[in-house]
Short mmCIF file of C-alpha atoms and ligand atoms in Angstrom, two decimals:
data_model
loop_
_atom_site.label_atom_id
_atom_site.label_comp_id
_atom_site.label_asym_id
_atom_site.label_seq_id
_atom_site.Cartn_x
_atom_site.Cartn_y
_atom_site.Cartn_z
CA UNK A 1 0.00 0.00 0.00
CA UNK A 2 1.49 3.61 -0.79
CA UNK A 3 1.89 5.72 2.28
CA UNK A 4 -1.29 7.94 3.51
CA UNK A 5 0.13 11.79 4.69
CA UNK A 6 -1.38 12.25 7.54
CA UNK A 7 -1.93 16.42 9.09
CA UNK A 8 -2.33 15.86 12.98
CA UNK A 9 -3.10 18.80 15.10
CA UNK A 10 -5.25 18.64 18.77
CA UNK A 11 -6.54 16.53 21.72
CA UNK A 12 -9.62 14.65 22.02
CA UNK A 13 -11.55 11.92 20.64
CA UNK A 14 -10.26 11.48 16.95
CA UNK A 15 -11.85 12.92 14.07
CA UNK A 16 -11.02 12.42 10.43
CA UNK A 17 -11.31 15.22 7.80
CA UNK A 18 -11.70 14.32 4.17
CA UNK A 19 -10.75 16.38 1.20
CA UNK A 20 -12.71 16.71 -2.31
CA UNK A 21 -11.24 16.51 -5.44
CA UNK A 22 -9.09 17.41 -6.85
CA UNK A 23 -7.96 18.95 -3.49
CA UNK A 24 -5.51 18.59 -0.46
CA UNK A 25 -5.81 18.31 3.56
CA UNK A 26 -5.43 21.90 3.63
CA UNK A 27 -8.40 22.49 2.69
CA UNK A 28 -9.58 22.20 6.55
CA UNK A 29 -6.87 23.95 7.80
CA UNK A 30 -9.79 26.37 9.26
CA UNK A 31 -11.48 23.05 10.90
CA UNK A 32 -8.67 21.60 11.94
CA UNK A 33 -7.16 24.76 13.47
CA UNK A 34 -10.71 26.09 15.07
CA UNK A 35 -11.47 22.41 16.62
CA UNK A 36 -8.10 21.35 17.95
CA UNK A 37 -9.23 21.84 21.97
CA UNK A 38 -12.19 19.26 21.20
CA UNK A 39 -10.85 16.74 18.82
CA UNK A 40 -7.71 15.31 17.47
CA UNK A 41 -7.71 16.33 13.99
CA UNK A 42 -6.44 13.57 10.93
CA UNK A 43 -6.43 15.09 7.93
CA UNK A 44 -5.13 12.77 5.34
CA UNK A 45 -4.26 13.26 2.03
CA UNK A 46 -6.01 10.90 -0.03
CA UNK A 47 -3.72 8.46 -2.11
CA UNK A 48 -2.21 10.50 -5.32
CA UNK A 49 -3.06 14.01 -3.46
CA UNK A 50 -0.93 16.38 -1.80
CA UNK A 51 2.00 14.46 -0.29
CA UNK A 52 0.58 11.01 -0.43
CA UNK A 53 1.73 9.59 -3.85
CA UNK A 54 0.36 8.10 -6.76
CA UNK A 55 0.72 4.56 -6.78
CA UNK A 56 0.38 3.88 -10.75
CA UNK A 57 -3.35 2.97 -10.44
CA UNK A 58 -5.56 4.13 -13.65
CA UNK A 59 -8.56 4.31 -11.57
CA UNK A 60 -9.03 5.35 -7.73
CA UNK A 61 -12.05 4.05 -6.50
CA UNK A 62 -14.22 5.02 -3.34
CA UNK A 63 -13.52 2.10 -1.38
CA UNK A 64 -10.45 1.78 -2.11
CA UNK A 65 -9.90 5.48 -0.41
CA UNK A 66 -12.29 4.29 2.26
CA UNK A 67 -10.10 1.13 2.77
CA UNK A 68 -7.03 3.24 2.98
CA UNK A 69 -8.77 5.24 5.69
CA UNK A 70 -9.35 2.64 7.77
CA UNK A 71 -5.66 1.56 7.69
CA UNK A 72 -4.99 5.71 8.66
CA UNK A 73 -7.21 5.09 11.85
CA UNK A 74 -5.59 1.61 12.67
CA UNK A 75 -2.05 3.74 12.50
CA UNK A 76 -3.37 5.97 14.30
CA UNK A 77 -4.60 3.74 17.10
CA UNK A 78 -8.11 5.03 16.43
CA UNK A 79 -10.87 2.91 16.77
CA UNK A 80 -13.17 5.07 15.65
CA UNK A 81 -13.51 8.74 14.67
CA UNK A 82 -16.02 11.37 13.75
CA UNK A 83 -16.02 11.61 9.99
CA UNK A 84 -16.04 15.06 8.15
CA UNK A 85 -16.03 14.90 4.31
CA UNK A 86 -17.09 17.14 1.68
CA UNK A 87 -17.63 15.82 -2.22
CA UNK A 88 -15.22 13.34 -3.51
CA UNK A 89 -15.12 12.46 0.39
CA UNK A 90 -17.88 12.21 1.02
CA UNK A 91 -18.52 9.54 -1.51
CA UNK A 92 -15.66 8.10 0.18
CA UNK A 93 -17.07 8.24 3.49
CA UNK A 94 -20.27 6.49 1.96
CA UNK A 95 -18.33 3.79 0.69
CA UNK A 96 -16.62 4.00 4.70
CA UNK A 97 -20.07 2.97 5.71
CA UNK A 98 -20.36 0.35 3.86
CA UNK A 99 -17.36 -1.49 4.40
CA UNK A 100 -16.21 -0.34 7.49
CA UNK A 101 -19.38 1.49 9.97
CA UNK A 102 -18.17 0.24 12.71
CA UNK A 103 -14.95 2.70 12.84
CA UNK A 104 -17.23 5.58 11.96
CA UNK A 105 -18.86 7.40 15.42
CA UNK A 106 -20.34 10.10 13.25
CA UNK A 107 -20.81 11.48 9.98
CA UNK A 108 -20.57 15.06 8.68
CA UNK A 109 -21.49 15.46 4.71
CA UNK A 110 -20.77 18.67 3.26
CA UNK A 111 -21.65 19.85 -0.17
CA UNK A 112 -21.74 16.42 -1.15
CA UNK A 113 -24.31 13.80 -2.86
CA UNK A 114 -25.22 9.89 -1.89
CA UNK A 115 -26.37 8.91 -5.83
CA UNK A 116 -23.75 7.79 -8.37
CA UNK A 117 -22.98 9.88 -11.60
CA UNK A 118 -26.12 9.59 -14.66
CA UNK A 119 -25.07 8.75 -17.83
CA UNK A 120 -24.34 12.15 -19.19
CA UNK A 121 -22.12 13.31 -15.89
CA UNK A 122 -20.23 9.77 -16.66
CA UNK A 123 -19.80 11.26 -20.19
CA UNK A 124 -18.34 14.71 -18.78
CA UNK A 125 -15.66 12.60 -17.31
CA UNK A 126 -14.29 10.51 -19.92
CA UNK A 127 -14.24 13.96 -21.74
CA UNK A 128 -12.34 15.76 -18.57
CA UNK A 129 -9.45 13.16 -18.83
CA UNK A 130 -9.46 12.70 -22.41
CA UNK A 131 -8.99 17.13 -22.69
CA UNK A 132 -7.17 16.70 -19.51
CA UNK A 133 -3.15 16.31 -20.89
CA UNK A 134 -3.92 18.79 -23.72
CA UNK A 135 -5.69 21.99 -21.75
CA UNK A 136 -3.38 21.34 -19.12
CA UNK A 137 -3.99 21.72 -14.82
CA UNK A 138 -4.28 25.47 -15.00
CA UNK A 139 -6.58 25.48 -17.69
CA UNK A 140 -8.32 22.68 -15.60
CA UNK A 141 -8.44 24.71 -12.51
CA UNK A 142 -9.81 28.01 -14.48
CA UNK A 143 -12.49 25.69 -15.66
CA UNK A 144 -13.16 24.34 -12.17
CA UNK A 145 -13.24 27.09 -9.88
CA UNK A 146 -16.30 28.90 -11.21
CA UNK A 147 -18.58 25.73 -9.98
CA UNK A 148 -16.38 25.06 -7.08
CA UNK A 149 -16.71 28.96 -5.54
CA UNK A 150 -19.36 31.75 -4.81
CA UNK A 151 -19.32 35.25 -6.52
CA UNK A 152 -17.80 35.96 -3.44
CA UNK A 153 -15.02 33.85 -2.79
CA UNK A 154 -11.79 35.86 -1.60
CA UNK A 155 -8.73 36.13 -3.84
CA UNK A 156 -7.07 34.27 -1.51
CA UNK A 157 -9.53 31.35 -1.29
CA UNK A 158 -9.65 31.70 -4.76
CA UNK A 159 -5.75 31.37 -4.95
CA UNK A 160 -5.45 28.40 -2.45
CA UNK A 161 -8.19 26.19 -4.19
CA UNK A 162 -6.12 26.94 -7.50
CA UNK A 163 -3.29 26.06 -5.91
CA UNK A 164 -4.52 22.71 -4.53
CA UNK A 165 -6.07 21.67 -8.60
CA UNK A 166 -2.56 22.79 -10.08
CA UNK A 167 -0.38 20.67 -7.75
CA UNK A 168 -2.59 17.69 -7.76
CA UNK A 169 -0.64 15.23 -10.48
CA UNK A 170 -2.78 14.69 -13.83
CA UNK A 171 -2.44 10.52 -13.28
CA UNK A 172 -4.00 11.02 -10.07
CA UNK A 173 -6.80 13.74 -11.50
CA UNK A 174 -7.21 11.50 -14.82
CA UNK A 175 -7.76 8.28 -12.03
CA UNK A 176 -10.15 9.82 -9.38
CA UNK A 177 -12.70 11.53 -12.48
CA UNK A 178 -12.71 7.47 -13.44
CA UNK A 179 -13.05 6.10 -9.99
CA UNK A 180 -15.90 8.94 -9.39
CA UNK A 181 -17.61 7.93 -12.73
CA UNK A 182 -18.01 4.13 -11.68
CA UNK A 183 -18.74 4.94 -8.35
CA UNK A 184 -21.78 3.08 -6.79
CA UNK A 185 -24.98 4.80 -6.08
CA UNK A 186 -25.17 4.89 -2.08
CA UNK A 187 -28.96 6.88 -1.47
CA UNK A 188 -30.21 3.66 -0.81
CA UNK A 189 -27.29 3.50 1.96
CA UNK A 190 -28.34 6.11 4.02
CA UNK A 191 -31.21 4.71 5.87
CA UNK A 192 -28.74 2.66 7.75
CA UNK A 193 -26.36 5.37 8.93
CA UNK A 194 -27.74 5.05 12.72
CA UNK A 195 -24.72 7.55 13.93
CA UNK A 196 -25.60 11.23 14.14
CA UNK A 197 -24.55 12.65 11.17
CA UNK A 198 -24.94 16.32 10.46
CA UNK A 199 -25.35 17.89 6.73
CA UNK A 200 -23.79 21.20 5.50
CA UNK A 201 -24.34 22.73 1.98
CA UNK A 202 -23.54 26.12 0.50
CA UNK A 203 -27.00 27.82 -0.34
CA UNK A 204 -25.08 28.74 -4.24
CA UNK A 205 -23.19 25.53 -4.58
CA UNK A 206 -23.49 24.85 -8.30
CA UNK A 207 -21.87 20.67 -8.24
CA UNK A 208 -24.08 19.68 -5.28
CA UNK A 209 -26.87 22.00 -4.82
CA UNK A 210 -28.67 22.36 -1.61
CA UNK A 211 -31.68 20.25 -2.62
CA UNK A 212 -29.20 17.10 -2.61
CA UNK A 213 -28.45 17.95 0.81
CA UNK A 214 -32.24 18.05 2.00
CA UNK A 215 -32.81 14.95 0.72
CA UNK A 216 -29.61 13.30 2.13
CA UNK A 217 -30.68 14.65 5.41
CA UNK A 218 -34.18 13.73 5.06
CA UNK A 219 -33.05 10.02 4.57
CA UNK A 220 -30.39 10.19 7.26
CA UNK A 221 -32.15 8.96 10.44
CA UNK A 222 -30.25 10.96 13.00
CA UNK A 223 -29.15 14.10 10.63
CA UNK A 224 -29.87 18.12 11.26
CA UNK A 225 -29.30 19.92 8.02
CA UNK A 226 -27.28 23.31 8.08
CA UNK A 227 -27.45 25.35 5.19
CA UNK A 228 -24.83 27.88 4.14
CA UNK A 229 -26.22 31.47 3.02
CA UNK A 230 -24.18 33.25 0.04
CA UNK A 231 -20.94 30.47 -0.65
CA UNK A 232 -20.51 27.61 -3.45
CA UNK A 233 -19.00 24.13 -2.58
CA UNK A 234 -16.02 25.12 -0.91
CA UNK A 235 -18.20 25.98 1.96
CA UNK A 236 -15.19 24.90 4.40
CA UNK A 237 -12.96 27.69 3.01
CA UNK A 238 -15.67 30.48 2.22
CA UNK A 239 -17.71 30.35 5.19
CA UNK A 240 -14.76 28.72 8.01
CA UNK A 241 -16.84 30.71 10.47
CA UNK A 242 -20.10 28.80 9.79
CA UNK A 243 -18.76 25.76 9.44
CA UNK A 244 -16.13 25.73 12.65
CA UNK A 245 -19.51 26.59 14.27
CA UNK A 246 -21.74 24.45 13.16
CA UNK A 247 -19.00 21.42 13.72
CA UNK A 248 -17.96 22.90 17.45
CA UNK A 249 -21.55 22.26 18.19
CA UNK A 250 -21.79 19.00 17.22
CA UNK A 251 -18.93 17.32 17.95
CA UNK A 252 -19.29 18.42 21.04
CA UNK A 253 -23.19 17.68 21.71
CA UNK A 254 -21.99 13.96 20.32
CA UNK A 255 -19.47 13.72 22.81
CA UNK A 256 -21.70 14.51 25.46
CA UNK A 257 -24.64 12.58 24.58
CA UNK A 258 -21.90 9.59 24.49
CA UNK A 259 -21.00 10.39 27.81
CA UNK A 260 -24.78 10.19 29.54
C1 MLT B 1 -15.43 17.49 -5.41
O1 MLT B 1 -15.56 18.66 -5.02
O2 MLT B 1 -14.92 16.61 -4.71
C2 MLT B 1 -15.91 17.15 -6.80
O3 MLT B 1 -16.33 18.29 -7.46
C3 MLT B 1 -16.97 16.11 -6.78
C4 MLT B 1 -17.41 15.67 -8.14
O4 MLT B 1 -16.80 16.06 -9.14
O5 MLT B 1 -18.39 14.90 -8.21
#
């Protein structure tokens, strides 16, 4: 197995933060920063991003990313942890359920979806890595970042996202749009999730709109739905505030409610 970087940062029952795509841990830097007197913080790099490398495979499925998480939290001497994944990882954490539920002691989903790519979003992606080596990662990351942000992103969220797309290698771009095309559809999944799981969504995010996340938490039998006013999808890094919030207060009612 290729080596899983792992971001560490704070005390407490363990909580695992995973990134979208094409993205990096540092993408929670906000979370992991805000939360570190309540939780200690993993924030893995999914294999092929940031510093964990690409092992050669053409296609990186969910569970493989959700086996490789499990293997993080055995390293880590965590038996379980409270799950916090937006998009891509949240598919992941989906396909966590499935195969592993019993090291998951919560579930956060933000801007995320439970059903599988249709026919024509399976389409966009053979099309994404078959333009991918000719356009090039900048001219990937101008393409992405008007769907992944609000009109009122900062430059500087606007320049870290970039950053994150352009740095990402193109095998490991060209083998998560395949795994994410053939990944299963899990709606029919969440009526099991029996942890408390809490949904966030950006009110203008244009790859998982809100309506996704009202039915996800509709079908989730212990959810509570928190919607975003005025961000996209990187609700994380537009709205930290909101989100460090909305997490503080339920990590910590879980942790309590544990305790009684
Ligand atoms: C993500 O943010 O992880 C991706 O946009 C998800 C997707 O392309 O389905």
């Amino acid at each position: 197995m290729a080596p899983i970087h792992v971001s560490r940062s704070g005390r407490g029952p363990a909580a695992l933060f995973v990134h979208g795509f094409p993205l990096d841990h540092t993408m929670w830097s906000a979370q992991t920063e805000h939360l570190a007197d309540v939780a200690m913080c993993l924030a893995p790099d999914l294999s092929g991003f940031g510093a964990s490398p690409h092992d050669g495979s053409e296609k990186l499925s969910m569970e493989r990313h959700a086996d490789d998480l499990a293997r993080v939290l055995d390293a880590e001497g965590a038996e379980r942890a409270d799950v916090v994944a937006l998009s891509m990882g949240g598919y992941v954490a989906l396909a966590m359920w499935e195969l592993h539920r019993d090291r998951i002691r919560s579930l956060t989903l933000v801007d995320t979806r439970a059903e599988a790519d249709d026919a024509a979003g399976r389409d966009k992606r053979d099309e994404a890595v078959a333009r991918l080596q000719e356009t090039g990662r900048e001219e990937f990351a101008r393409g992405m970042l008007p769907a992944l942000l609000g009109p009122d992103a900062t430059d500087e969220v606007r320049r870290d996202v970039a950053a994150m797309i352009e740095s990402t290698p193109y095998e490991t771009i060209a083998a998560a749009l395949r795994g994410m095309r053939d990944r299963a559809d899990r709606t029919g999944v969440l009526a099991s999730i029996d942890v408390p799981s809490l949904v966030v969504c950006g009110e203008l995010d244009a790859i998982t709109p809100p309506d996704l996340s009202r039915a996800m938490a509709t079908a989730l039998p212990r959810s509570e739905l928190v919607l975003v006013p005025g961000v996209g999808h990187m609700t994380p890094m537009e709205a930290p505030e909101a989100v460090n919030g909305a997490l503080r207060t339920f990590l910590t009612q879980r942790a309590r409610s544990e305790r009684r």
